[in-house]
Coordinates of C-alpha atoms in Angstrom, one line a residue:
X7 CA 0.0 0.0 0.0
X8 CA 2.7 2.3 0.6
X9 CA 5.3 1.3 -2.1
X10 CA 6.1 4.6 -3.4
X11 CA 6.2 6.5 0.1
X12 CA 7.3 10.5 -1.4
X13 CA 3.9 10.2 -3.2
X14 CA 1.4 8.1 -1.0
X15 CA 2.5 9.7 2.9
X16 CA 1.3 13.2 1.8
X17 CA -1.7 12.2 0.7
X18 CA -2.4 9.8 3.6
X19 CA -2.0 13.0 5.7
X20 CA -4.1 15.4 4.0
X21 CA -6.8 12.5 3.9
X22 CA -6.5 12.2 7.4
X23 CA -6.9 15.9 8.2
X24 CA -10.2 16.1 5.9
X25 CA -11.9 13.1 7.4
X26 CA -10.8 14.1 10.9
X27 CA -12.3 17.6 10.3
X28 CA -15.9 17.3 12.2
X29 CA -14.3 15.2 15.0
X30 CA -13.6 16.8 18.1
X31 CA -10.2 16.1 20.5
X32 CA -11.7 15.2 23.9
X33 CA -10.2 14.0 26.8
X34 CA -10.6 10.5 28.2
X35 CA -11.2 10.1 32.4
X36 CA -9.5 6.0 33.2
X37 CA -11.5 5.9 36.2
X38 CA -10.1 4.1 39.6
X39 CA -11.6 1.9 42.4
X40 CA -14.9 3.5 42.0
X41 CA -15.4 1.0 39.1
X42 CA -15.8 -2.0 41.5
X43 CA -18.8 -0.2 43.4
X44 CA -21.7 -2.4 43.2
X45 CA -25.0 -1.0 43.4
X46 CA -24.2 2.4 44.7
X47 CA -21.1 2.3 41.9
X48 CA -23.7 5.0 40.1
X49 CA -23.9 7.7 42.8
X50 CA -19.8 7.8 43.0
X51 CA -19.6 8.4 38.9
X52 CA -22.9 10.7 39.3
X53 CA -20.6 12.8 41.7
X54 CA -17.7 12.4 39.7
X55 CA -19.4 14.3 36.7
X56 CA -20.7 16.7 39.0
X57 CA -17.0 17.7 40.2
X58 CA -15.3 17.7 36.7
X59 CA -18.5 20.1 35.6
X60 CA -17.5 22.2 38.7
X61 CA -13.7 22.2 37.5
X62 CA -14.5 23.3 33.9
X63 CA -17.6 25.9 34.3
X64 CA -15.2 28.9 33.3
X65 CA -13.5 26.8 30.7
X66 CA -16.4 26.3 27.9
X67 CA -19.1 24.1 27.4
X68 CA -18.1 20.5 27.8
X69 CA -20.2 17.3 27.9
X70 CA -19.4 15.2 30.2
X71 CA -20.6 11.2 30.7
X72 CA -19.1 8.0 31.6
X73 CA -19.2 4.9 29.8
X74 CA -17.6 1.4 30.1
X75 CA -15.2 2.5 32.8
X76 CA -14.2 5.8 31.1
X77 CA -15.7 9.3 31.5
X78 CA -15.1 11.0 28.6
X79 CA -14.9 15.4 28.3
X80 CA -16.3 16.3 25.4
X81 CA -15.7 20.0 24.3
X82 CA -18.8 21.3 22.6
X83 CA -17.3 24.0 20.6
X84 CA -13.4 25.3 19.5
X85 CA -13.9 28.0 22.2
X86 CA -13.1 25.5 24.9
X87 CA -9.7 25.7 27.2
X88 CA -8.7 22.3 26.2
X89 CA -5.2 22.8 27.7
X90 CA -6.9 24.1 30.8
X91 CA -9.1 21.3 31.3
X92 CA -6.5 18.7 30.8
X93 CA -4.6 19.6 33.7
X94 CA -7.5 20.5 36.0
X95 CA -8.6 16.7 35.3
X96 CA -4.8 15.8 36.9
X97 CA -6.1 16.8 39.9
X98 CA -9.7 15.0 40.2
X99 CA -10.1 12.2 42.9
X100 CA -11.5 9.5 41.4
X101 CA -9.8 9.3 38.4
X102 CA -6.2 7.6 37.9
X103 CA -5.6 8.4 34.4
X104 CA -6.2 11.2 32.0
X105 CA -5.8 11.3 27.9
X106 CA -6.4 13.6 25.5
X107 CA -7.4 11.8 22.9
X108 CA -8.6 12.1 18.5
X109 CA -12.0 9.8 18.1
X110 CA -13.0 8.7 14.6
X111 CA -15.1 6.3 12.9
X112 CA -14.8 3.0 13.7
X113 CA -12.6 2.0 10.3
X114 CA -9.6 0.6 10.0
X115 CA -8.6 3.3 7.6
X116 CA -10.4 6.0 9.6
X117 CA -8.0 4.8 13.1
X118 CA -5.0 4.8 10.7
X119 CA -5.7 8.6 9.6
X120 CA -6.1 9.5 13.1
X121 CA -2.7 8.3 14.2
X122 CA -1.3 10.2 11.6
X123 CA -3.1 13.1 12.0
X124 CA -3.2 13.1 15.7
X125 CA 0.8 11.8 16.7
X126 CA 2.3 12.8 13.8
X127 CA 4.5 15.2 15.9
X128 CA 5.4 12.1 18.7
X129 CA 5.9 9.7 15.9
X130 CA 7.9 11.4 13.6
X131 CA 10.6 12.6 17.1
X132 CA 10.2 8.9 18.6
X133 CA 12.7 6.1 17.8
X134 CA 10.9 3.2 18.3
X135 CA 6.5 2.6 19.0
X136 CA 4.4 -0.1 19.7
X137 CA 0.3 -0.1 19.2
X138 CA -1.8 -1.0 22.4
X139 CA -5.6 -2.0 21.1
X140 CA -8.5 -2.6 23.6
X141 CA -11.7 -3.5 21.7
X142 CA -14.6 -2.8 24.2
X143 CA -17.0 -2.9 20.8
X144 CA -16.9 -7.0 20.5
X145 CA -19.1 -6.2 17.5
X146 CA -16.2 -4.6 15.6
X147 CA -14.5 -6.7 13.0
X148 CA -10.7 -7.2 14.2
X149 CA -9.6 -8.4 17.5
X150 CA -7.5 -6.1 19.4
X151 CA -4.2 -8.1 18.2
X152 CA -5.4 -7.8 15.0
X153 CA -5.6 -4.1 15.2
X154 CA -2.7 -3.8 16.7
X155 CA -0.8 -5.1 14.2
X156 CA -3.0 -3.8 11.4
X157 CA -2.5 -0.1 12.6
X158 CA 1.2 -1.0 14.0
X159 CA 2.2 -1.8 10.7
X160 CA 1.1 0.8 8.4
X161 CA 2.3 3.4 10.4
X162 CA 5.5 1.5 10.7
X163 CA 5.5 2.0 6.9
X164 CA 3.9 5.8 7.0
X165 CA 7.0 6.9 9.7
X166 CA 9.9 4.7 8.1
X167 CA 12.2 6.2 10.8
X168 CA 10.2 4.8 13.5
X169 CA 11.0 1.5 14.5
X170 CA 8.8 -1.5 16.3
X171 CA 9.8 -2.2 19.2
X172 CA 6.8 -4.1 21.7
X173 CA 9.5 -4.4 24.6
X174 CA 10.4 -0.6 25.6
X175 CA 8.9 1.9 22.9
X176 CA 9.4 5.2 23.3
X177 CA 5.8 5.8 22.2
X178 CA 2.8 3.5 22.8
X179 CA 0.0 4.6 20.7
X180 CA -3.3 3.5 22.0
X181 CA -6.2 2.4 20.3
X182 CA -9.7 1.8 21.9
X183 CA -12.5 0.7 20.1
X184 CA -15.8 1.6 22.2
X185 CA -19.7 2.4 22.1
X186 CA -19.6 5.6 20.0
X187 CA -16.6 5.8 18.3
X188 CA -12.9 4.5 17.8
X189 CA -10.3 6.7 19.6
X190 CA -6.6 6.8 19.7
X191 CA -4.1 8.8 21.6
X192 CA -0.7 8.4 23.5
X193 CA 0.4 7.5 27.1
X194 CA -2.2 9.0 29.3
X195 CA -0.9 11.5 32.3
X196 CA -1.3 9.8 35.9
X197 CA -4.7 11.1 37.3
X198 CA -5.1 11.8 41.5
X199 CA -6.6 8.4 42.3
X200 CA -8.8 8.1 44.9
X201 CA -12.5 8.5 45.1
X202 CA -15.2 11.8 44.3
X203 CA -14.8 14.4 46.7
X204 CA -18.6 14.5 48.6
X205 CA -18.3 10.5 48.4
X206 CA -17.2 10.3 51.8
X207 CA -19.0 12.5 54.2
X208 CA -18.1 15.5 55.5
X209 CA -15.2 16.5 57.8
X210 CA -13.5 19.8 59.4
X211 CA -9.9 19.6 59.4
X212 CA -7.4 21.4 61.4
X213 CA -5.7 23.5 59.0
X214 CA -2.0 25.1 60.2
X215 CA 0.2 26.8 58.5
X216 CA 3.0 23.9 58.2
X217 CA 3.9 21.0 56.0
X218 CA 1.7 18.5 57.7
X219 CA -2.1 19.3 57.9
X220 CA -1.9 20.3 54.3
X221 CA -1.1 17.1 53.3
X222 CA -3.4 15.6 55.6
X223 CA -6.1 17.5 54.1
X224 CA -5.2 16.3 50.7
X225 CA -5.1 12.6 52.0
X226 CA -8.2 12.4 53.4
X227 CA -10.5 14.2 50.4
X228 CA -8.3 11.4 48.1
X229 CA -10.5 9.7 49.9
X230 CA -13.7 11.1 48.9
X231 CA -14.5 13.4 52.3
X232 CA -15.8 16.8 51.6
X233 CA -13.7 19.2 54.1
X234 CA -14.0 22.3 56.0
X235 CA -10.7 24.2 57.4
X236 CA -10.7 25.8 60.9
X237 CA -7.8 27.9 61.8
X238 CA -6.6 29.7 65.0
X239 CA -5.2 32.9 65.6
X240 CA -3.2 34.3 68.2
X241 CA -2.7 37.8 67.9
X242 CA -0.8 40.0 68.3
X243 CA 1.3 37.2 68.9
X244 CA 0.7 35.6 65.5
X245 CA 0.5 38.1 62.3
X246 CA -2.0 38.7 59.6
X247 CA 0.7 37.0 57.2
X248 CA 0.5 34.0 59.1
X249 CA -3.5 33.9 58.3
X250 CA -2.9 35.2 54.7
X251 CA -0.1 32.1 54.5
X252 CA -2.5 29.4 55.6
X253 CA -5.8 31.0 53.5
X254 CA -2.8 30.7 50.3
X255 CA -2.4 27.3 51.6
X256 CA -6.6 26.3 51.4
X257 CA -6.2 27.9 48.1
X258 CA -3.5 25.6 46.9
X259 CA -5.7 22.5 48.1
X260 CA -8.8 23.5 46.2
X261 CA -8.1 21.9 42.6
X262 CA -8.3 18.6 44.3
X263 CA -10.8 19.4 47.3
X264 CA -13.1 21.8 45.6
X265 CA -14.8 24.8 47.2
X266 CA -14.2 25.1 50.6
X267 CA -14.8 27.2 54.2
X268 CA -12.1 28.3 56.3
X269 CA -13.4 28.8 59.9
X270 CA -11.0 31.5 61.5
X271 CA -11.1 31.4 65.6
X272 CA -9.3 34.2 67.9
X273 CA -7.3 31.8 70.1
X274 CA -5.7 34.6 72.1
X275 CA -7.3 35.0 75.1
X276 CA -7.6 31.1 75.7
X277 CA -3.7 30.6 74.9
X278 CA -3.1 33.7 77.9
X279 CA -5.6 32.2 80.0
X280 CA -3.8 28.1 80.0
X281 CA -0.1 30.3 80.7
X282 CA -1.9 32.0 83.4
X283 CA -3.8 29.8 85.2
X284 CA -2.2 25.8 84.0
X285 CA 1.3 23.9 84.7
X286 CA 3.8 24.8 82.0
X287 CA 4.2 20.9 81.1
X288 CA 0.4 21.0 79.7
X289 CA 0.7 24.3 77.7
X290 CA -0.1 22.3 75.2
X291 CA -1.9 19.9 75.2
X292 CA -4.8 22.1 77.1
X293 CA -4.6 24.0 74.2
X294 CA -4.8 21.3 71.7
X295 CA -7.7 19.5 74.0
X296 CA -9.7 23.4 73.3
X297 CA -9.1 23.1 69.3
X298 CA -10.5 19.8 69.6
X299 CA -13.3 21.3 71.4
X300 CA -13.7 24.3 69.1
X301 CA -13.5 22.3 65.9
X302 CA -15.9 19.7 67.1
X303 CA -18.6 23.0 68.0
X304 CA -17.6 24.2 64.2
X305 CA -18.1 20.6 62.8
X306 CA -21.7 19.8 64.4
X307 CA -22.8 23.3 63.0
X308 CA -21.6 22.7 59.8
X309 CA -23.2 18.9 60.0
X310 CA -19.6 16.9 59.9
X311 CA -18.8 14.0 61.3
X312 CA -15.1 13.4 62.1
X313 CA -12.4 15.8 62.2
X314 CA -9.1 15.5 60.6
X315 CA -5.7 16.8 62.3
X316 CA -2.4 16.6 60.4
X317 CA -0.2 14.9 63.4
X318 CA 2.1 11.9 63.2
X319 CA 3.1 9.7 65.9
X320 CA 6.0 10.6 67.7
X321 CA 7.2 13.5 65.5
X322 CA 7.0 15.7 68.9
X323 CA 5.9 15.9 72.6
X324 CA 2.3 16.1 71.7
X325 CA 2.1 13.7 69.5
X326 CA 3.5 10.3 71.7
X327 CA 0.4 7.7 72.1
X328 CA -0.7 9.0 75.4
X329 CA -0.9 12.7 74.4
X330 CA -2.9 11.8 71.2
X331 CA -5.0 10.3 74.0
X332 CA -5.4 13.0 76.1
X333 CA -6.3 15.2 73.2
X334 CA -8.9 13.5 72.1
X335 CA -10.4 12.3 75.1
X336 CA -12.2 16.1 75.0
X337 CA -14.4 14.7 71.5
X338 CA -17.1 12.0 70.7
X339 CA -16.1 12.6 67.1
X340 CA -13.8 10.1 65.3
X341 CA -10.3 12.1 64.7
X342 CA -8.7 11.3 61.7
X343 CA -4.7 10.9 61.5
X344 CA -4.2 10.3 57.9
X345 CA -0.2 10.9 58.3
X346 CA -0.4 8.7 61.7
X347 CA 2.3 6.5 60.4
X348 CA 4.5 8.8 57.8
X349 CA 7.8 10.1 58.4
X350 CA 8.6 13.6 57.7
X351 CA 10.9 13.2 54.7
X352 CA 7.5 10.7 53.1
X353 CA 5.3 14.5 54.0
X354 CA 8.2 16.9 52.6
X355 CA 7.7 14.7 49.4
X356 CA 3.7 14.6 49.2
X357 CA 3.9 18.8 50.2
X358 CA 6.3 18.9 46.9
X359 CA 4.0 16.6 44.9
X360 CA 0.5 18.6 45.5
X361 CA 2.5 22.2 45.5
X362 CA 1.8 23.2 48.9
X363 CA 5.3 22.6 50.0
X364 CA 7.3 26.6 49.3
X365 CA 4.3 28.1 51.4
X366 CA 4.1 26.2 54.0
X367 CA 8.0 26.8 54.7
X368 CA 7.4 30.3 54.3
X369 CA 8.7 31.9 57.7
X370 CA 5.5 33.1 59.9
X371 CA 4.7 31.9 63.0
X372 CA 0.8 30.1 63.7
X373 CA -0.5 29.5 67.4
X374 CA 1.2 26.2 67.8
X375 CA 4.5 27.7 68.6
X376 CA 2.7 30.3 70.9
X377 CA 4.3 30.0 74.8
X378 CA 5.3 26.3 74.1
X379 CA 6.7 25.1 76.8
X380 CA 10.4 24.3 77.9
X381 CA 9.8 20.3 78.8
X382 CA 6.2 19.7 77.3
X383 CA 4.9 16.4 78.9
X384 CA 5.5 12.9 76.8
X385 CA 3.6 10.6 78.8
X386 CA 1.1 12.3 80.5
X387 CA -2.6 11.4 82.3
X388 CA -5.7 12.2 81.1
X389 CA -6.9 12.3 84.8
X390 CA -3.9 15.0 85.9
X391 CA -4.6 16.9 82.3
X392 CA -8.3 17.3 83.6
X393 CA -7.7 18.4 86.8
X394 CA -5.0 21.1 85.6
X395 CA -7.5 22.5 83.2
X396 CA -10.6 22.6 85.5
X397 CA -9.2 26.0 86.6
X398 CA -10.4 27.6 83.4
X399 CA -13.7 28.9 82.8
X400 CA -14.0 26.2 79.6
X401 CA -17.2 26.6 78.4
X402 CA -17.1 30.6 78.7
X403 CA -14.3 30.2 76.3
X404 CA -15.2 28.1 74.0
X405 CA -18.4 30.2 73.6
X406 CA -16.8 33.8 73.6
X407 CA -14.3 31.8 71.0
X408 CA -16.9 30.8 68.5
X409 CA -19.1 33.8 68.7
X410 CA -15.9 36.0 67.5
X411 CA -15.5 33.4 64.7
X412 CA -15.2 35.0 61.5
X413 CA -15.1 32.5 57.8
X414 CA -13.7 33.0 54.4
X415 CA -15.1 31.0 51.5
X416 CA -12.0 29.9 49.2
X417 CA -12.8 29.0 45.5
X418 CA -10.6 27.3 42.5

């Protein structure tokens, strides 16, 4: 077929172009664990589309709708941000792996043309390819081997630079034959994993401005939980930069979390009030025992039902087994530890990996480090915690706390 290859590869080209005209680039969702749901396996995808329609309101009109496995974004018109979308759809929970990707009829011929068309710039700078078929159409006339080789080896012959090599290509072209249409495209970009944010309830989580409760944030939407922030402020002893750092880092979050509240509590008078009145060894956990308190008040309001807190065991004073104990003892709600078990250097690396990482080593002080004391208890008793704290007017202060609250809605 292509014998005389200065003639016939121009031609192949410009065929491919005019029969490719009327079809639209699109990008192709892989979609993760969601897919062994079993009856409720509808609401998660139902939620999925919801969030990608979210993520690409300001981007165009898309259509979006899931089929075999696959969610497929559909732009409806040239005027959509297709480079914009693709990367927002990196950072959707729920999917694992995102394509941009040519369809066509379902035609030997009309595949070929798309390949052609569509990868002619990654086929003609690759060394060596392969072709990768999945036929979800059983109705359609070649098996995927048959396609493989079929399509494998006329553009073997339309890119005579490019070798075959089925070991360690450096370009796997991918052909899928579904419902509606053929479609073919290269190596798809790693999606977020995980499952549809609003899939797993609703949480408030305690939002500093460091590496860890970032992270944690980001580890427990991946796992489908619809967050709140709450944050606490200590001035004049912490600055408005401080705030401004942690609202930057709730803004970093949202391309994987979505739209989100951050609760902002005045933690001054409570902080003066444990230095005042409480043993120096408890500073803080009595002041970790009132977050607790405060962000279970914010979480019942807001109709949560756990909270999530960024500590890992060990990594300081507060955070030994029996301190996490007498933290939480102050809660009915479950408290989520999602880096419970992590080291800092596996954090530092997840901060890098969702971008949060340069602001949350930016240099301003939160409430944590506020009149920490010199040798913070490791081991200490719930019992001799309660007693030390019963000094304080608690419930005045978490009231007075809450009704000076203040919130700040933070968008994509």
């Amino acid at each position: 077929t292509f014998s005389i290859f200065s003639d016939i590869i121009p031609r192949i080209k410009t065929l491919a172009k005019e029969r490719l005209s009327n079809m639209n680039e699109m990008i192709l969702l892989k979609l993760g664990e969601l897919v062994l749901k079993g009856l409720n396996r509808r609401s998660f995808e139902d939620k999925l589309q919801a969030n990608i329609h979210r993520r690409l309101k300001d981007l165009g009109q898309f259509k979006v709708y899931t089929r075999q496995s696959t969610t497929y974004v559909e732009p409806k018109d040239d005027s959509c941000d297709m480079d914009t979308a693709y990367e927002r759809m990196t950072k959707v929970f729920g999917v694992v792996g995102v394509s941009r990707a040519r369809a066509c009829e379902k035609d030997k011929d009309a595949i070929l043309a798309a390949a052609i068309e569509y990868l002619d710039d990654q086929l003609s700078s690759a060394r060596t390819f392969k072709v990768e078929s999945r036929r979800s159409d059983k109705q359609f006339y070649l098996n995927s081997i048959q396609i493989s080789q079929t399509v494998g080896g006329e553009l073997a012959e339309a890119f005579p630079d490019v070798k075959v090599d089925v070991h360690k290509p450096d370009l796997t072209v991918y052909v899928e034959i579904r419902e509606k249409a053929a479609y073919v495209h290269g190596p798809a970009t790693p999606g977020a994993g995980g499952l549809p944010v609003g899939t797993g309830g609703h949480a408030v989580s305690l939002l500093s401005g460091g590496l860890d409760s970032p992270v944690a944030s980001w580890m427990i939407a991946r796992r489908g939980v619809q967050l709140e922030m709450v944050h606490f402020v200590s001035p004049p002893y912490t600055s408005q930069q401080a705030q401004d750092k942690v609202i930057e880092l709730a803004q970093l979050l949202t391309p994987y979390c979505g739209r989100m509240i951050v609760h902002i509590i005045p933690f001054t008078e409570i902080q003066e009030e444990i230095r005042r009145n409480c043993p120096e060894e408890y500073f803080t956990l009595i002041m970790r025992r009132f977050m607790m308190r405060l962000s279970e008040a914010v979480a019942k309001k807001a109709g949560a039902k756990a909270l999530v807190t960024g500590e890992s065991l060990g990594q300081v004073a507060s955070q030994t087994l029996m301190a996490l104990g007498v933290t939480e003892d102050v809660t009915s709600m479950p408290v989520l530890r999602p880096l419970i078990g992590t080291d800092k250097v596996e954090i530092i690396r997840l901060a890098r990996e969702i971008g949060t990482y340069e602001t949350s080593i930016l240099p301003y002080e939160d409430c944590c480090t506020v009149f920490t004391p010199r040798h913070p208890a490791i081991r200490p008793d719930v019992e001799a915690v309660r007693e030390a704290e019963s000094v304080l007017d608690i419930d005045g202060l978490v009231e007075k706390a809450m009704a000076e609250k203040t919130w700040i809605r933070v968008k994509p």
